[in-house]
Short mmCIF file of C-alpha atoms in Angstrom, two decimals:
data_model
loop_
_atom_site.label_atom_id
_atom_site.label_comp_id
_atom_site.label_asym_id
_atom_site.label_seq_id
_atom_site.Cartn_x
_atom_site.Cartn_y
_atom_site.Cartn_z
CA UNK Z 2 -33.17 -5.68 12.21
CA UNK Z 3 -32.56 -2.70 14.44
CA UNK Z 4 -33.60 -0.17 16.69
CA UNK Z 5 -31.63 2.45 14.68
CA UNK Z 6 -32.17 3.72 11.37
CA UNK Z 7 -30.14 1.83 8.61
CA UNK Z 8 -28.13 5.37 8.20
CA UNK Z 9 -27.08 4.98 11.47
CA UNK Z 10 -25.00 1.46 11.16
CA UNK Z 11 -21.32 2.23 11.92
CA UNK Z 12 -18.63 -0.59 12.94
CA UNK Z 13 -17.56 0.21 16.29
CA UNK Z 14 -14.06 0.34 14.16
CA UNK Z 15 -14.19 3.77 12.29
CA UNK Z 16 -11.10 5.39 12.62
CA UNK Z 17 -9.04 3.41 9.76
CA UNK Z 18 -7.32 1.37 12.61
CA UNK Z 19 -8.37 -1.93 11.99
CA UNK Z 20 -11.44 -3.65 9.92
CA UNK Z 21 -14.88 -2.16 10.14
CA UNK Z 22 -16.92 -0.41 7.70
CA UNK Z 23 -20.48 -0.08 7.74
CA UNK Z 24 -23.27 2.05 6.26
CA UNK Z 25 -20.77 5.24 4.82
CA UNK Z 26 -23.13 7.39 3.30
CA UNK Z 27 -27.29 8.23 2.97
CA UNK Z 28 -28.54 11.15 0.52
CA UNK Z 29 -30.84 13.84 2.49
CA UNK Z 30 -33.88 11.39 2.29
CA UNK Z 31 -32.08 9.09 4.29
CA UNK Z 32 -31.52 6.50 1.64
CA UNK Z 33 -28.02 4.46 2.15
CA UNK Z 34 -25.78 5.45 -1.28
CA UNK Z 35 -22.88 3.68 0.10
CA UNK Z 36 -21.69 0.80 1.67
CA UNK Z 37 -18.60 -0.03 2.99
CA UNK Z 38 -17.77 -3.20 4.62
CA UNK Z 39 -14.26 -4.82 5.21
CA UNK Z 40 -15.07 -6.96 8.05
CA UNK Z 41 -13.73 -10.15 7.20
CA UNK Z 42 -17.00 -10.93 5.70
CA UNK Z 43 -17.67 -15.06 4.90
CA UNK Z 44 -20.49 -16.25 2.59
CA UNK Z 45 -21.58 -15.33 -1.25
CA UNK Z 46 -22.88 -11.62 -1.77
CA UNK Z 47 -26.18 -11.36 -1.15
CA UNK Z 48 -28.85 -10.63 -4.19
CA UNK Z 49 -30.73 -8.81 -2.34
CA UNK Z 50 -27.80 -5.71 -2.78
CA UNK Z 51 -29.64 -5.35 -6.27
CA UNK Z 52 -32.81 -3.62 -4.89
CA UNK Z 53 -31.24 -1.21 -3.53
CA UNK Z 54 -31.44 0.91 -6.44
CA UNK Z 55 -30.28 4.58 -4.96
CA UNK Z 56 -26.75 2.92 -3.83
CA UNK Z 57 -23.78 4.55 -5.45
CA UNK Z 58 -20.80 2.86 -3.59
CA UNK Z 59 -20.79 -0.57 -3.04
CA UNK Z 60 -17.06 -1.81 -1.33
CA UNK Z 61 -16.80 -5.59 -0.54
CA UNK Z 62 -13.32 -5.61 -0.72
CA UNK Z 63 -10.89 -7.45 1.44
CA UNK Z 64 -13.43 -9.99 2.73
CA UNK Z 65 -13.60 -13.70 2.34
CA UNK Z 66 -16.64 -13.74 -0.16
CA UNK Z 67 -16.67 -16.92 -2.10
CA UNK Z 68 -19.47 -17.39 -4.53
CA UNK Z 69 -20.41 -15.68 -8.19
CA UNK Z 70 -20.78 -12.00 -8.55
CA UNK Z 71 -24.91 -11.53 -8.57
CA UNK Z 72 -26.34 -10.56 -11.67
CA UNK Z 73 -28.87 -8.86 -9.37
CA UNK Z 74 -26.03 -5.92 -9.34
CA UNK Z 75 -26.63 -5.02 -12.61
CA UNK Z 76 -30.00 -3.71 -10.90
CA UNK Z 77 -28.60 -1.17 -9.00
CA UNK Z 78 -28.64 1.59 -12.41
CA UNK Z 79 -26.90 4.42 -9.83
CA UNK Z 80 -23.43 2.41 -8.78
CA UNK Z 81 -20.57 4.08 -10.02
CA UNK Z 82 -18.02 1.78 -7.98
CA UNK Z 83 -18.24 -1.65 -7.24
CA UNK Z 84 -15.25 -3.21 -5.28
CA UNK Z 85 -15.12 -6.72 -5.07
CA UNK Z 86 -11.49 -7.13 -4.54
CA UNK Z 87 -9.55 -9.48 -3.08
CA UNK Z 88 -12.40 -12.26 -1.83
CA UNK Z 89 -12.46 -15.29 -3.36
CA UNK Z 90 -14.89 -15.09 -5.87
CA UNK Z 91 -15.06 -17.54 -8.64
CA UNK Z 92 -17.03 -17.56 -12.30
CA UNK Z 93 -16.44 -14.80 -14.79
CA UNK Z 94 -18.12 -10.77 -14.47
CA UNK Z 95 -21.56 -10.82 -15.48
CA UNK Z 96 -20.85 -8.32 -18.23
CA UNK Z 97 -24.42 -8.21 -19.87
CA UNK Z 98 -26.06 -7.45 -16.83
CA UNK Z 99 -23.36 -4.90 -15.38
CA UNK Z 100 -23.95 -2.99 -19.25
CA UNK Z 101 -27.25 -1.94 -17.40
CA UNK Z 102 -24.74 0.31 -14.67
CA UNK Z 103 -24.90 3.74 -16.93
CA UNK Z 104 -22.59 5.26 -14.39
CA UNK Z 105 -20.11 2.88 -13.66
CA UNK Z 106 -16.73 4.19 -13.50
CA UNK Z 107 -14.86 1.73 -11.45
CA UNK Z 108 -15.03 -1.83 -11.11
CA UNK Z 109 -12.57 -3.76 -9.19
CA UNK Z 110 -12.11 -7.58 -9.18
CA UNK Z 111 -8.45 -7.98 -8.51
CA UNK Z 112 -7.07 -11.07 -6.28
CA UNK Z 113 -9.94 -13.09 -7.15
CA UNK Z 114 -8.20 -15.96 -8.74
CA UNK Z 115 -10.64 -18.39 -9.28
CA UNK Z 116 -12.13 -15.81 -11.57
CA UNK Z 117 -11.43 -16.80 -15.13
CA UNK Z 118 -12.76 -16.18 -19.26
CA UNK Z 119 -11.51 -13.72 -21.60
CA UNK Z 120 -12.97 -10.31 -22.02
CA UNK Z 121 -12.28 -9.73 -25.34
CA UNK Z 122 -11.22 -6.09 -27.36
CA UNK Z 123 -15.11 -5.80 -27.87
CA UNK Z 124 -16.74 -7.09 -25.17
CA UNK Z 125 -19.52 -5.43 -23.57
CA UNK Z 126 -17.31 -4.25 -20.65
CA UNK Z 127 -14.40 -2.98 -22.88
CA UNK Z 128 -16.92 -1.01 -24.77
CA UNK Z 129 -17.67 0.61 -21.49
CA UNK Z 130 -14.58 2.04 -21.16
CA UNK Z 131 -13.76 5.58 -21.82
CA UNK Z 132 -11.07 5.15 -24.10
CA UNK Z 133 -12.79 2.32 -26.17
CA UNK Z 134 -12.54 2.76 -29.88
CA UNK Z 135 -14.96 1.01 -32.13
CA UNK Z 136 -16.66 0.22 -34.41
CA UNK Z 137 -18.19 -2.76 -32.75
CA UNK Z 138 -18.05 -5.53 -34.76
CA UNK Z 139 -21.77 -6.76 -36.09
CA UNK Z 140 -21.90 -10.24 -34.53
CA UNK Z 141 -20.66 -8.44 -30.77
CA UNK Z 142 -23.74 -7.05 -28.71
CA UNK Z 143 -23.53 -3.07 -29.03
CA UNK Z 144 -23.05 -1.25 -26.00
CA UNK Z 145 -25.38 2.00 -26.19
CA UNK Z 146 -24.29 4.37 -23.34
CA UNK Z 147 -21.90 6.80 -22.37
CA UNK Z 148 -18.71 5.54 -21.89
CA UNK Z 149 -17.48 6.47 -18.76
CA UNK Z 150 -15.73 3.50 -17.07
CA UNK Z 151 -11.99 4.56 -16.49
CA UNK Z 152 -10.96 1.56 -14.07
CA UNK Z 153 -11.13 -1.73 -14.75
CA UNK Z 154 -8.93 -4.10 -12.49
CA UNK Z 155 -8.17 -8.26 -12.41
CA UNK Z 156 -5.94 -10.78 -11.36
CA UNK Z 157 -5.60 -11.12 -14.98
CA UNK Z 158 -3.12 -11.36 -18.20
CA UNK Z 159 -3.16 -8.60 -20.73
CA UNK Z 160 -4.64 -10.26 -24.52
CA UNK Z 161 -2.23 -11.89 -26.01
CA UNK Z 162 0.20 -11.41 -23.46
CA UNK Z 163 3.05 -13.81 -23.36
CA UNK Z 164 3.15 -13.76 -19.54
CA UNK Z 165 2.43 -17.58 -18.79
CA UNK Z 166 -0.57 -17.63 -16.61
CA UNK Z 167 -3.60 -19.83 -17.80
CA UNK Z 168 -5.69 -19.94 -15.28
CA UNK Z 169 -6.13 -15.63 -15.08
CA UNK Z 170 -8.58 -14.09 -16.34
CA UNK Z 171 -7.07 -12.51 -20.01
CA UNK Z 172 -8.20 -8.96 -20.70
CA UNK Z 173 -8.04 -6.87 -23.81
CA UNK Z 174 -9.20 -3.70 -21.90
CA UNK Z 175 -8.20 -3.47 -18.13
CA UNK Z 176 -6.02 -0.65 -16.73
CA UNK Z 177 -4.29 -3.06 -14.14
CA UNK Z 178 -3.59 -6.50 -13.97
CA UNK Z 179 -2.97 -8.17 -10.81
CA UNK Z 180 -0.99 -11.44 -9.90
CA UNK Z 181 -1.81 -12.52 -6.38
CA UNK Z 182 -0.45 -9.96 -4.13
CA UNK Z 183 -1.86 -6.30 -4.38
CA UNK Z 184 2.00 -5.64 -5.14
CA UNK Z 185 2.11 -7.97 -8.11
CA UNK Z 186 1.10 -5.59 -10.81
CA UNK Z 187 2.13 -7.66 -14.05
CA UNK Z 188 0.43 -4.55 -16.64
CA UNK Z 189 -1.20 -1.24 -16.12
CA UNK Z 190 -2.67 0.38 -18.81
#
């Protein structure tokens, strides 16, 4: 790939001026734990991300990333922030394979609009939440680790909200809800 060592990759644009990003952090073995990239990025997300198991940070946001979210991220049992906001990402959060992210505390999916379903008061990522409040129900898969995710955010539509959006995604259990501008916050929790 290149001469350099992976830790090394820096945009040429690091100074918060414009877009950039690149390879933000590696641990003391030189193993990358975060990755930033906001470089106007085209294409689906790779699934390759999900092998590398040591990353802690993954930030995608503010791209032009068009595709499904990989299960393949639900790999990745260190991540305790995955930003995926404002691509255009379509299909619904692979909840039973993000369950497997014991350290999850933020995961952002905001101004994807083509993202749709209902994640209901007991869903898998609701239980994940650090203010969920059981019990689970019997027929609803039981999530069995700590609960520790504090931000959840969607272009979405609180449950049972009377806002009149149908094609959002409708959440019982996220702490903001977008509409389609970063400054459209229709419900924060």
């Amino acid at each position: 790939l290149a001469a350099t060592h992976e830790c090394e990759w820096k945009s040429r644009i690091m100074d918060g001026a414009g877009r950039g990003g690149g390879i933000r952090r590696c641990d003391k073995n030189k193993t990358v734990v975060e990755i930033s990239l906001y470089n106007e990025l085209t294409g689906s997300i790779p699934s390759e991300l999900g092998r590398l198991w040591n990353l802690r940070t993954l930030y995608l946001g503010r791209n032009h990333l068009t595709g499904t979210i990989p299960t393949e991220l639900g790999m990745i049992r260190k991540l305790s922030s995955l930003s995926l906001q404002w691509n255009d990402l379509s299909g619904t959060i692979p909840e039973k394979h993000l369950k497997n992210l014991l350290t999850l505390r933020a995961l952002q999916v905001e101004g994807n609009e083509k993202m749709g379903g209902k994640i209901e008061r007991h869903s898998l990522l609701c239980q994940m939440r650090n203010r969920y409040r059981g019990p689970t129900p019997k027929d609803q898969e039981k999530y069995t680790g700590r609960r520790i995710l504090r931000i959840l955010t969607a272009t979405c539509v609180p449950s049972g909200s009377s806002v009149g959006v149908s094609d959002r995604l409708e959440c019982a259990c996220c702490t903001e809800c977008f509409g389609k501008t970063p400054k459209d916050l229709i419900y924060q929790r």
